[in-house]
């Protein structure tokens, strides 16, 4: 007997079955409308704090570039723009991350864990007090997480399951302070000119933003010893 698929394992959980009952047809129809096959799916996520939105981008495994699938409004997000540097600061992280796990029995209905702290956070944050357990989840309250309501997390959760089910090993997530157009980025640099930590991170995020806006291909990001990034 063949072992159960990732989707089949997730469907053992009541809330996942509920999500599929309410949102599977929407997900499949949306992908089909973009000529993306459910059986060849790869996804990439971007989150923008100021605009309060999570974007889902998708492609077939053999396609070079991603297409925009959906924008999920963020219901609640705590803190302000800028990275998370310690436990208890109520900040949502900013930077280059990936989804490190799916939780089908979350306190907030369904949740997707973000791999905070990443290598940069571990260097730039408060040693021994970095915090953890940062999620995109349901409901509408936040203590350092991104809350998008139960209805929206049901749909986003399915996109993640389907991508993993097709063999995607890592779902990348980039979290930005805002859309980093040239004018917006210039405004941030002016407003936060004395905050070297933010300015340094946002410079790397700006490179990533520009590359993806032009090519619709997420850049390759390398974490450097000083907490900065090489973005290609």
Short mmCIF file of C-alpha atoms in Angstrom, two decimals:
data_model
loop_
_atom_site.label_atom_id
_atom_site.label_comp_id
_atom_site.label_asym_id
_atom_site.label_seq_id
_atom_site.Cartn_x
_atom_site.Cartn_y
_atom_site.Cartn_z
CA UNK A 1 0.00 0.00 0.00
CA UNK A 2 1.22 3.49 -0.82
CA UNK A 3 1.67 5.93 2.04
CA UNK A 4 -0.93 8.70 2.37
CA UNK A 5 -0.26 11.98 0.60
CA UNK A 6 0.32 15.26 2.42
CA UNK A 7 -3.25 16.29 1.59
CA UNK A 8 -4.65 13.01 2.89
CA UNK A 9 -2.77 13.39 6.17
CA UNK A 10 -4.09 16.90 6.65
CA UNK A 11 -7.64 15.81 5.89
CA UNK A 12 -7.54 13.68 9.04
CA UNK A 13 -8.17 16.92 10.94
CA UNK A 14 -11.70 18.27 11.35
CA UNK A 15 -10.90 21.91 10.60
CA UNK A 16 -9.00 21.00 7.45
CA UNK A 17 -12.00 19.00 6.24
CA UNK A 18 -14.17 22.03 6.99
CA UNK A 19 -11.79 24.24 5.01
CA UNK A 20 -11.90 21.94 2.01
CA UNK A 21 -15.69 21.70 2.18
CA UNK A 22 -16.00 25.49 2.01
CA UNK A 23 -13.02 26.59 -0.10
CA UNK A 24 -11.67 23.74 -2.26
CA UNK A 25 -13.85 24.59 -5.27
CA UNK A 26 -12.81 28.25 -5.05
CA UNK A 27 -9.13 27.36 -4.94
CA UNK A 28 -9.33 24.94 -7.88
CA UNK A 29 -11.41 27.33 -10.00
CA UNK A 30 -9.06 30.24 -9.28
CA UNK A 31 -5.98 28.23 -10.27
CA UNK A 32 -7.65 26.91 -13.41
CA UNK A 33 -8.53 30.46 -14.42
CA UNK A 34 -4.80 31.28 -14.32
CA UNK A 35 -3.78 28.11 -16.18
CA UNK A 36 -2.07 26.77 -13.07
CA UNK A 37 -2.49 23.05 -12.46
CA UNK A 38 -3.40 21.83 -9.00
CA UNK A 39 -1.06 18.91 -9.61
CA UNK A 40 1.93 21.09 -10.54
CA UNK A 41 1.50 23.92 -8.06
CA UNK A 42 4.20 26.11 -6.56
CA UNK A 43 3.37 29.19 -4.47
CA UNK A 44 5.13 32.25 -3.05
CA UNK A 45 3.76 34.61 -0.40
CA UNK A 46 4.28 38.32 0.26
CA UNK A 47 2.87 40.30 3.19
CA UNK A 48 2.68 44.08 3.47
CA UNK A 49 2.13 45.65 6.89
CA UNK A 50 1.01 49.14 5.90
CA UNK A 51 -1.41 47.94 3.23
CA UNK A 52 -2.52 45.07 5.51
CA UNK A 53 -2.54 42.41 2.80
CA UNK A 54 -1.10 38.94 2.18
CA UNK A 55 -0.51 38.10 -1.48
CA UNK A 56 -0.51 34.58 -2.89
CA UNK A 57 1.45 34.03 -6.09
CA UNK A 58 1.43 30.74 -7.99
CA UNK A 59 2.91 28.95 -10.98
CA UNK A 60 3.25 25.52 -12.48
CA UNK A 61 6.46 23.81 -11.45
CA UNK A 62 7.87 24.16 -14.98
CA UNK A 63 6.92 27.85 -15.37
CA UNK A 64 9.64 30.47 -14.80
CA UNK A 65 7.45 33.23 -13.39
CA UNK A 66 4.63 33.52 -10.86
CA UNK A 67 1.19 35.05 -11.36
CA UNK A 68 -0.88 36.79 -8.70
CA UNK A 69 -3.60 34.50 -7.40
CA UNK A 70 -5.20 36.31 -4.49
CA UNK A 71 -4.87 39.17 -2.04
CA UNK A 72 -6.06 38.34 1.45
CA UNK A 73 -6.81 41.37 3.64
CA UNK A 74 -5.15 41.30 7.05
CA UNK A 75 -7.77 41.66 9.76
CA UNK A 76 -5.36 42.47 12.59
CA UNK A 77 -1.60 42.99 12.81
CA UNK A 78 0.12 44.22 15.97
CA UNK A 79 3.10 46.53 16.36
CA UNK A 80 4.43 49.01 13.83
CA UNK A 81 6.59 48.87 10.72
CA UNK A 82 10.08 47.55 11.38
CA UNK A 83 11.52 44.15 12.31
CA UNK A 84 10.91 42.06 15.41
CA UNK A 85 13.94 42.17 17.68
CA UNK A 86 12.84 40.66 21.00
CA UNK A 87 10.15 38.66 22.75
CA UNK A 88 7.17 40.68 23.91
CA UNK A 89 7.62 43.65 21.57
CA UNK A 90 4.38 42.68 19.75
CA UNK A 91 6.17 43.24 16.45
CA UNK A 92 5.39 41.19 13.38
CA UNK A 93 8.75 40.23 11.82
CA UNK A 94 10.01 41.72 8.58
CA UNK A 95 12.39 40.06 6.19
CA UNK A 96 12.88 36.79 4.33
CA UNK A 97 11.10 33.76 5.78
CA UNK A 98 9.34 30.55 4.90
CA UNK A 99 6.40 28.59 6.26
CA UNK A 100 7.84 26.11 8.75
CA UNK A 101 4.68 24.21 9.62
CA UNK A 102 0.90 23.97 9.37
CA UNK A 103 -1.18 23.75 12.55
CA UNK A 104 -4.66 22.24 11.98
CA UNK A 105 -5.71 22.62 15.63
CA UNK A 106 -4.56 26.17 16.31
CA UNK A 107 -6.02 28.34 19.06
CA UNK A 108 -6.88 30.63 16.14
CA UNK A 109 -8.64 27.98 14.02
CA UNK A 110 -5.90 27.18 11.46
CA UNK A 111 -2.39 28.60 11.37
CA UNK A 112 0.82 28.60 9.38
CA UNK A 113 4.04 29.02 11.35
CA UNK A 114 6.69 31.47 10.15
CA UNK A 115 10.33 30.46 10.71
CA UNK A 116 11.07 33.42 12.99
CA UNK A 117 13.76 33.99 14.13
CA UNK A 118 15.65 33.58 10.88
CA UNK A 119 19.45 33.81 10.59
CA UNK A 120 19.37 37.61 10.40
CA UNK A 121 17.03 37.99 13.39
CA UNK A 122 19.29 35.77 15.47
CA UNK A 123 22.19 38.17 14.85
CA UNK A 124 20.33 41.47 15.12
CA UNK A 125 17.82 40.63 17.84
CA UNK A 126 18.23 40.49 21.62
CA UNK A 127 20.21 37.33 22.32
CA UNK A 128 18.27 34.88 24.45
CA UNK A 129 15.08 36.94 24.15
CA UNK A 130 14.21 36.67 20.47
CA UNK A 131 10.77 35.13 20.94
CA UNK A 132 9.16 32.61 18.60
CA UNK A 133 5.80 31.11 17.63
CA UNK A 134 4.88 33.67 14.97
CA UNK A 135 2.01 32.66 12.69
CA UNK A 136 -0.40 33.65 9.96
CA UNK A 137 -3.68 32.50 11.49
CA UNK A 138 -7.44 32.84 11.68
CA UNK A 139 -9.61 34.95 14.01
CA UNK A 140 -8.94 38.69 14.26
CA UNK A 141 -6.46 39.36 17.07
CA UNK A 142 -2.69 39.66 16.99
CA UNK A 143 0.23 39.57 19.40
CA UNK A 144 3.03 39.56 16.87
CA UNK A 145 1.14 37.45 14.32
CA UNK A 146 -0.83 38.11 11.13
CA UNK A 147 -4.55 37.43 11.59
CA UNK A 148 -6.72 37.10 8.47
CA UNK A 149 -10.01 35.61 9.84
CA UNK A 150 -11.15 31.99 9.77
CA UNK A 151 -12.67 32.28 6.31
CA UNK A 152 -9.50 33.61 4.72
CA UNK A 153 -7.10 31.27 6.55
CA UNK A 154 -9.22 28.34 5.34
CA UNK A 155 -8.48 29.27 1.74
CA UNK A 156 -4.82 30.20 2.25
CA UNK A 157 -4.24 26.98 4.19
CA UNK A 158 -5.53 24.97 1.21
CA UNK A 159 -3.12 26.68 -1.17
CA UNK A 160 -0.28 25.65 1.14
CA UNK A 161 -1.50 22.06 1.44
CA UNK A 162 -1.86 21.74 -2.31
CA UNK A 163 1.66 23.09 -2.91
CA UNK A 164 3.19 20.73 -0.36
CA UNK A 165 1.13 17.90 -1.84
CA UNK A 166 2.79 18.59 -5.21
CA UNK A 167 6.25 18.34 -3.71
CA UNK A 168 7.08 21.95 -2.86
CA UNK A 169 9.57 21.69 -0.02
CA UNK A 170 9.66 25.32 1.11
CA UNK A 171 6.98 27.99 0.77
CA UNK A 172 8.82 31.29 0.86
CA UNK A 173 7.30 34.33 2.55
CA UNK A 174 8.67 37.88 2.37
CA UNK A 175 7.28 40.37 4.89
CA UNK A 176 7.60 44.05 3.97
CA UNK A 177 6.91 47.25 5.93
CA UNK A 178 4.89 48.44 2.94
CA UNK A 179 4.86 48.31 -0.84
CA UNK A 180 8.36 49.51 -1.64
CA UNK A 181 7.85 51.69 -4.69
CA UNK A 182 10.64 54.20 -5.21
CA UNK A 183 8.58 56.99 -3.64
CA UNK A 184 7.48 54.91 -0.65
CA UNK A 185 11.02 53.70 -0.03
CA UNK A 186 12.37 57.23 -0.26
CA UNK A 187 9.81 58.33 2.30
CA UNK A 188 10.80 55.55 4.69
CA UNK A 189 14.48 56.42 4.38
CA UNK A 190 13.72 60.04 5.17
CA UNK A 191 11.42 59.29 8.11
CA UNK A 192 13.74 56.71 9.67
CA UNK A 193 17.11 58.10 8.58
CA UNK A 194 18.63 57.65 12.05
CA UNK A 195 17.47 54.04 12.48
CA UNK A 196 20.30 52.07 10.89
CA UNK A 197 18.72 48.71 11.70
CA UNK A 198 15.52 49.46 9.80
CA UNK A 199 17.25 51.22 6.93
CA UNK A 200 19.64 48.32 6.40
CA UNK A 201 16.86 45.72 6.35
CA UNK A 202 14.63 47.81 4.12
CA UNK A 203 17.46 48.27 1.62
CA UNK A 204 17.65 44.50 1.22
CA UNK A 205 13.86 44.20 1.03
CA UNK A 206 13.79 46.95 -1.61
CA UNK A 207 16.18 44.91 -3.80
CA UNK A 208 13.92 41.90 -3.44
CA UNK A 209 10.79 43.96 -4.15
CA UNK A 210 12.24 45.49 -7.32
CA UNK A 211 13.49 42.16 -8.67
CA UNK A 212 10.15 40.45 -8.14
CA UNK A 213 8.12 43.36 -9.51
CA UNK A 214 10.19 43.22 -12.71
CA UNK A 215 10.57 39.48 -13.21
CA UNK A 216 7.84 37.85 -11.06
CA UNK A 217 10.58 35.47 -9.90
CA UNK A 218 11.56 35.56 -6.20
CA UNK A 219 15.25 36.41 -5.83
CA UNK A 220 17.76 34.07 -4.25
CA UNK A 221 18.54 35.41 -0.76
CA UNK A 222 21.69 34.54 1.15
CA UNK A 223 22.02 35.42 4.84
CA UNK A 224 25.33 37.13 5.58
CA UNK A 225 27.35 36.99 8.84
CA UNK A 226 26.51 40.56 9.84
CA UNK A 227 22.75 40.05 9.62
CA UNK A 228 22.38 41.58 6.16
CA UNK A 229 21.43 39.73 2.98
CA UNK A 230 22.80 39.08 -0.47
CA UNK A 231 19.85 39.42 -2.84
CA UNK A 232 20.30 38.14 -6.40
#
